[in-house]
mmCIF file of N, CA and C in Angstrom:
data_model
loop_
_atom_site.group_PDB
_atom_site.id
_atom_site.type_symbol
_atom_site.label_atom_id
_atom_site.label_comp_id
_atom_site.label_asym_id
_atom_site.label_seq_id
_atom_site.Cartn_x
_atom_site.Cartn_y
_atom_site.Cartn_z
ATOM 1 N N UNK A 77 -2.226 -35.439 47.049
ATOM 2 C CA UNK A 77 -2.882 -34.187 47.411
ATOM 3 C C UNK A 77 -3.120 -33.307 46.192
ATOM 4 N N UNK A 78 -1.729 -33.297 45.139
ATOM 5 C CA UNK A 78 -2.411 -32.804 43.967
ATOM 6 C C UNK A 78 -3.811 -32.550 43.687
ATOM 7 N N UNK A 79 -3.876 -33.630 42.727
ATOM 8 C CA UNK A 79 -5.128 -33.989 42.474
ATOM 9 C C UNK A 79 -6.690 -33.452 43.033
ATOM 10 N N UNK A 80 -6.330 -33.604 44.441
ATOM 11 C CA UNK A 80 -7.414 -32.775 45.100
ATOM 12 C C UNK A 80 -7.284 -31.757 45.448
ATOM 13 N N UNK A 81 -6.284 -31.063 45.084
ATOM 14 C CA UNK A 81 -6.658 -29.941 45.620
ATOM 15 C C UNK A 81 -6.971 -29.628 43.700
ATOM 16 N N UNK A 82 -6.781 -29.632 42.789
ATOM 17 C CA UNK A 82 -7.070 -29.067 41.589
ATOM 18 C C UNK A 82 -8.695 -29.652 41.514
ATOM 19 N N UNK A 83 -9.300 -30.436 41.893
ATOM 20 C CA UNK A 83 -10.762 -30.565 42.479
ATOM 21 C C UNK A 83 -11.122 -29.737 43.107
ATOM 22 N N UNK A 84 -10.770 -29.555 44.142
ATOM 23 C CA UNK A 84 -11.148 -28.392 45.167
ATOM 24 C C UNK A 84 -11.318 -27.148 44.590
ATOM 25 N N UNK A 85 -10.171 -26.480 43.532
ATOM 26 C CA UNK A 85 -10.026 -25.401 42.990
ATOM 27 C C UNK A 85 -11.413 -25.334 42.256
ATOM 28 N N UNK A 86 -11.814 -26.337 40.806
ATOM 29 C CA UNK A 86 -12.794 -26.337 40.146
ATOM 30 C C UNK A 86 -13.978 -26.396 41.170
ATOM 31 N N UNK A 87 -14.246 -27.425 42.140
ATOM 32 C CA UNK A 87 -15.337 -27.331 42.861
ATOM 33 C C UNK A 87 -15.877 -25.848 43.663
ATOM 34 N N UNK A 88 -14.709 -25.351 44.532
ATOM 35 C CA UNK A 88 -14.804 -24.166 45.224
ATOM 36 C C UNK A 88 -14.477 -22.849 44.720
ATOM 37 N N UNK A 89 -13.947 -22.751 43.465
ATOM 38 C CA UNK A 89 -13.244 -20.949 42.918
ATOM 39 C C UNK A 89 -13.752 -21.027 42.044
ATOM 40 N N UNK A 90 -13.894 -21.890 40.947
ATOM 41 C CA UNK A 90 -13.817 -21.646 39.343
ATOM 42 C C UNK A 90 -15.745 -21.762 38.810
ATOM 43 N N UNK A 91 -15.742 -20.421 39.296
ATOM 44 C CA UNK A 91 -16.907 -19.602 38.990
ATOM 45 C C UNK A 91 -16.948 -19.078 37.546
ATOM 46 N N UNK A 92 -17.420 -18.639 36.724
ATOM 47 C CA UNK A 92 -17.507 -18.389 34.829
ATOM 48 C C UNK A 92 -17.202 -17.083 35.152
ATOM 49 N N UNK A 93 -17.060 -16.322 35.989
ATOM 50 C CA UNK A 93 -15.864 -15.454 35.827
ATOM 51 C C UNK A 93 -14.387 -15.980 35.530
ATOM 52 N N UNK A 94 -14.226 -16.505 37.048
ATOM 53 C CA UNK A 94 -12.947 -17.637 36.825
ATOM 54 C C UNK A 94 -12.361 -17.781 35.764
ATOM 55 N N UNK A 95 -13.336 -18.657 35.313
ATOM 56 C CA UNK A 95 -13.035 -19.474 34.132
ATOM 57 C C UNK A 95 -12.947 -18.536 33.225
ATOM 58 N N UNK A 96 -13.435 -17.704 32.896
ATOM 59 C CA UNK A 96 -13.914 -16.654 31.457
ATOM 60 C C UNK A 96 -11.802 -16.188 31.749
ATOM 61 N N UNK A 97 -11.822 -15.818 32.693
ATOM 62 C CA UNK A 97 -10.161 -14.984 33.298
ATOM 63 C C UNK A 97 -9.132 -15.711 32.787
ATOM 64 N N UNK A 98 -9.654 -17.099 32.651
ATOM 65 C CA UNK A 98 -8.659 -18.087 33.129
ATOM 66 C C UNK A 98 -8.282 -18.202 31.563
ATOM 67 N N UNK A 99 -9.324 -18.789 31.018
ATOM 68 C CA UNK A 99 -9.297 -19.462 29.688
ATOM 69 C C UNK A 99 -8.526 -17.582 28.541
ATOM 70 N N UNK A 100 -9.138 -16.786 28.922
ATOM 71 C CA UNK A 100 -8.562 -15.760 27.928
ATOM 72 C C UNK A 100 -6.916 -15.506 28.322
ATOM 73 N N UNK A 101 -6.768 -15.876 29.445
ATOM 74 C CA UNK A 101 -4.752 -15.633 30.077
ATOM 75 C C UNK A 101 -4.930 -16.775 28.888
ATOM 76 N N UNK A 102 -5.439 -17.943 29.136
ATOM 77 C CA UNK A 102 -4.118 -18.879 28.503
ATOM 78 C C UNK A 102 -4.264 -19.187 26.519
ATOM 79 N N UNK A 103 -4.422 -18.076 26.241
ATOM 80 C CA UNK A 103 -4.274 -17.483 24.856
ATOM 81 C C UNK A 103 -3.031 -17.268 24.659
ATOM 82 N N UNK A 104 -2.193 -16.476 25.346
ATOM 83 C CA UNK A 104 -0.917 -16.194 25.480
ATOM 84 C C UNK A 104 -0.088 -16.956 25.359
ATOM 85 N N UNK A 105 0.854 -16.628 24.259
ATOM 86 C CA UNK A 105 1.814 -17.904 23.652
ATOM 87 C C UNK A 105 3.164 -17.829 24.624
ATOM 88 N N UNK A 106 3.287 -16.629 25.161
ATOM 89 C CA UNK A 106 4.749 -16.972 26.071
ATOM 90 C C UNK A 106 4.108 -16.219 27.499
ATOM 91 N N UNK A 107 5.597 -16.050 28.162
ATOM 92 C CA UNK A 107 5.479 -15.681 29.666
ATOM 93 C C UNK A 107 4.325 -16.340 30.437
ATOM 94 N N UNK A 108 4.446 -15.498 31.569
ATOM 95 C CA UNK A 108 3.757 -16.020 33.088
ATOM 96 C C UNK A 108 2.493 -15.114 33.140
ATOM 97 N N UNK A 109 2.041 -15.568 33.902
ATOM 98 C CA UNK A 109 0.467 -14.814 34.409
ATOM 99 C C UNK A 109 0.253 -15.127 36.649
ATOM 100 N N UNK A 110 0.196 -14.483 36.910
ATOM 101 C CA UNK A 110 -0.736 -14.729 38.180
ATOM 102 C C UNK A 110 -2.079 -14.261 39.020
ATOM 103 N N UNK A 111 -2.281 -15.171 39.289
ATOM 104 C CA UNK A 111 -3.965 -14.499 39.576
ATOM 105 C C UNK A 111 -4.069 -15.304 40.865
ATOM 106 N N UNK A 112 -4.773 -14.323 42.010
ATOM 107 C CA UNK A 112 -4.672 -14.496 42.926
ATOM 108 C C UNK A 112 -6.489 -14.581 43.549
ATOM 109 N N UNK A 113 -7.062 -15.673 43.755
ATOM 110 C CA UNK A 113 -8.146 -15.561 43.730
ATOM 111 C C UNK A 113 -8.742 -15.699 45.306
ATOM 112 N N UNK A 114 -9.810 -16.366 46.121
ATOM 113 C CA UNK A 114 -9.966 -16.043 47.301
ATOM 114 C C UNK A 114 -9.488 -17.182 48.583
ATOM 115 N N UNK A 115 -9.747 -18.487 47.607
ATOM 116 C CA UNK A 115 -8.495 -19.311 48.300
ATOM 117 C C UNK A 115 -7.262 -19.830 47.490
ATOM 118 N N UNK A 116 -7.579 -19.486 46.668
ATOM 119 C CA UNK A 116 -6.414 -20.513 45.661
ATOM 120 C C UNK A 116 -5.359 -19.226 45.059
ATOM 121 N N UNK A 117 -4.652 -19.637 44.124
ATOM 122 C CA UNK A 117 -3.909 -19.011 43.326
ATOM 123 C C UNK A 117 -3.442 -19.720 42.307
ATOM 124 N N UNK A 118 -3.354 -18.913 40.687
ATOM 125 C CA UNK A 118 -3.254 -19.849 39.559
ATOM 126 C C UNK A 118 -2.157 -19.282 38.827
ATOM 127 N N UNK A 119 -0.779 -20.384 38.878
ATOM 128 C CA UNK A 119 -0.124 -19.473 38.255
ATOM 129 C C UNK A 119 -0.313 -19.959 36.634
ATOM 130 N N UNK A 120 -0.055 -19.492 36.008
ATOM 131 C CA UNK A 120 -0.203 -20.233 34.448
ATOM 132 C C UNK A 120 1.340 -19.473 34.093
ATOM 133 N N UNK A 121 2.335 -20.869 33.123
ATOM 134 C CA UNK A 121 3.352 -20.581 32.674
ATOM 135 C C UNK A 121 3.810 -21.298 31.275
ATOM 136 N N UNK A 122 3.519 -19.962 30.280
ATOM 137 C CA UNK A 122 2.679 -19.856 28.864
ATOM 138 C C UNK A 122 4.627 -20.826 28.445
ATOM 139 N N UNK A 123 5.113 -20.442 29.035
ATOM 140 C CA UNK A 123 6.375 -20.981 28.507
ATOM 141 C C UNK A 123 7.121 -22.046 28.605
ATOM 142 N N UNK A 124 6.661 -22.805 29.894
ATOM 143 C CA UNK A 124 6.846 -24.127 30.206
ATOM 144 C C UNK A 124 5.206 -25.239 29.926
ATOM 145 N N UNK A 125 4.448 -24.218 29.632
ATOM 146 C CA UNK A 125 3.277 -25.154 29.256
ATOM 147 C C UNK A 125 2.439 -25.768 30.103
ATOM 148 N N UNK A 126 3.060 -25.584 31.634
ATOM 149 C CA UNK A 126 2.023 -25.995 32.712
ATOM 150 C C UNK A 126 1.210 -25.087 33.427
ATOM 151 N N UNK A 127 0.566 -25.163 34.147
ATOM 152 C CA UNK A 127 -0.539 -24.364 35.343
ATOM 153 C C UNK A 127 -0.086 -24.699 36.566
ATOM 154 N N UNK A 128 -0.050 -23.611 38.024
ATOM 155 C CA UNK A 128 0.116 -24.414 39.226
ATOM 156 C C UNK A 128 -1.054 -23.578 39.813
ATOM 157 N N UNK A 129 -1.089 -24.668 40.755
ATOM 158 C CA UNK A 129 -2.497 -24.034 41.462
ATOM 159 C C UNK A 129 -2.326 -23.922 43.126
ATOM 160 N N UNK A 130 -2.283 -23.302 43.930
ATOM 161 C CA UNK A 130 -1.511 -22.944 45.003
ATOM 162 C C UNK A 130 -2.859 -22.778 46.194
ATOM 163 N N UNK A 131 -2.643 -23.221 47.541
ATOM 164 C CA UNK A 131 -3.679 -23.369 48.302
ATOM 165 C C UNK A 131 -3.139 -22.028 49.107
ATOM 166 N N UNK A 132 -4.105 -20.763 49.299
ATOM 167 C CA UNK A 132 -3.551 -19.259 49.878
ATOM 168 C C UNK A 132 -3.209 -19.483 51.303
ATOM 169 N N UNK A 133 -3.877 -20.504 51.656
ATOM 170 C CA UNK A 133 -4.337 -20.828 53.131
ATOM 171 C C UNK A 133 -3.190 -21.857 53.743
ATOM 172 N N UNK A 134 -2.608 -22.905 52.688
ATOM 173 C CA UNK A 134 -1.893 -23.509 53.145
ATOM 174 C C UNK A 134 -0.466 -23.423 52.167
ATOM 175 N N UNK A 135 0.572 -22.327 52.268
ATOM 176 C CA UNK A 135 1.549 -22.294 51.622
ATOM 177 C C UNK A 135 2.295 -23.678 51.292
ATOM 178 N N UNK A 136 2.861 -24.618 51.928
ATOM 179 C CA UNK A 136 2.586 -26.100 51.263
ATOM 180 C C UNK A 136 2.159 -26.988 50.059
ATOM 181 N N UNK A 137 0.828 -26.338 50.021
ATOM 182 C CA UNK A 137 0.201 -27.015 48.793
ATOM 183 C C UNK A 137 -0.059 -26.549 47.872
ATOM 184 N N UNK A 138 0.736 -27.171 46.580
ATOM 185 C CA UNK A 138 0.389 -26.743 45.485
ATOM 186 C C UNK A 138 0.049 -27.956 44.666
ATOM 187 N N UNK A 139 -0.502 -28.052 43.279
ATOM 188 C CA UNK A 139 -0.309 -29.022 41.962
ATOM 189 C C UNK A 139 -0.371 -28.418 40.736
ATOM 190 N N UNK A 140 0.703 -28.585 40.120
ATOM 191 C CA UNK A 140 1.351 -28.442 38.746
ATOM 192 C C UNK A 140 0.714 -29.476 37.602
ATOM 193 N N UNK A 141 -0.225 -28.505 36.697
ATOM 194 C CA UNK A 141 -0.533 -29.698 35.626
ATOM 195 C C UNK A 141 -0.159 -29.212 34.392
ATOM 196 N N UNK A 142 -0.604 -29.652 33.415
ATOM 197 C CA UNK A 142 -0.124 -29.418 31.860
ATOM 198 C C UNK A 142 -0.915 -28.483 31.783
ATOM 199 N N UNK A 143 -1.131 -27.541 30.788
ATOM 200 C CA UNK A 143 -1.927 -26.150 30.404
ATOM 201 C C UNK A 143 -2.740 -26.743 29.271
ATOM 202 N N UNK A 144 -2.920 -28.154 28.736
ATOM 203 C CA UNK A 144 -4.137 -28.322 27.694
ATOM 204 C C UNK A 144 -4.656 -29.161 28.914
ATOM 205 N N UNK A 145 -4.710 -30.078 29.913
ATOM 206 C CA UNK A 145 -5.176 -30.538 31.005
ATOM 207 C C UNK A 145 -6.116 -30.055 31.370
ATOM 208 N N UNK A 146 -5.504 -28.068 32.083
ATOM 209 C CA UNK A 146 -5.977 -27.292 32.724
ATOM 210 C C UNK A 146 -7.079 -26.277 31.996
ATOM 211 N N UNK A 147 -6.956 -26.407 30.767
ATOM 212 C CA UNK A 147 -7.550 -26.035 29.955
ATOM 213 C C UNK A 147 -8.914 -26.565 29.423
ATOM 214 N N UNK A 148 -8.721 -28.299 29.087
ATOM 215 C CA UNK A 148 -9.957 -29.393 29.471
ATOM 216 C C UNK A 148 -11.008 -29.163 30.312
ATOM 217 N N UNK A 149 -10.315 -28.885 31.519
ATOM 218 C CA UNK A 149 -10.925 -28.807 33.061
ATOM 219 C C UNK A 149 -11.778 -27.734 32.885
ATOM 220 N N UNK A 150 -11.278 -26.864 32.147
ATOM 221 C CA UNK A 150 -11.890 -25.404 32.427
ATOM 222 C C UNK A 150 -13.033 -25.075 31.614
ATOM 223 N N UNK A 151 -12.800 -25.388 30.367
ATOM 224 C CA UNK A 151 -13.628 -25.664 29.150
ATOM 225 C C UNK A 151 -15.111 -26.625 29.661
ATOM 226 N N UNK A 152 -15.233 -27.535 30.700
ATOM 227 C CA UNK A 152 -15.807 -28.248 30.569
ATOM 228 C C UNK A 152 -16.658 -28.018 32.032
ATOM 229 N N UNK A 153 -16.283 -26.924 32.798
ATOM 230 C CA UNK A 153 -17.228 -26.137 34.132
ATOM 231 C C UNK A 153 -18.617 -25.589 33.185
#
């Protein structure tokens, strides 16, 4: 489910606002960030180095990836 739902996120939220939001948080060399968008939610955690991406709709689902991964992904909308 991972997997798709971090599809889902890029397919359905990650608008060049999004992304513009997304990519300037993860500049930040330490701490957390959260952003709460209209279905999803992104946490980015500058200190463990990963991203989670959280379904608003279904508390259940989340997927946790690496922050240069999530970063790839984002770079490339």
């Amino acid at each position: 489910m991972g997997v798709c739902l971090l599809d889902r996120f890029f397919d359905e939220e990650c608008t060049s606002y999004v992304r513009d939001l997304l990519l300037e948080a993860m500049g930040r060399s330490s701490g957390t960030e959260y952003f709460t968008f209209n279905v999803f939610n992104v946490l980015i955690d500058a200190d463990r180095g990963v991203v989670t991406v959280e379904d608003e709709l279904d508390p259940a689902a989340s997927c946790t990836t690496s922050r240069g991964s999530f970063v790839s992904r984002l770079q490339a909308v």
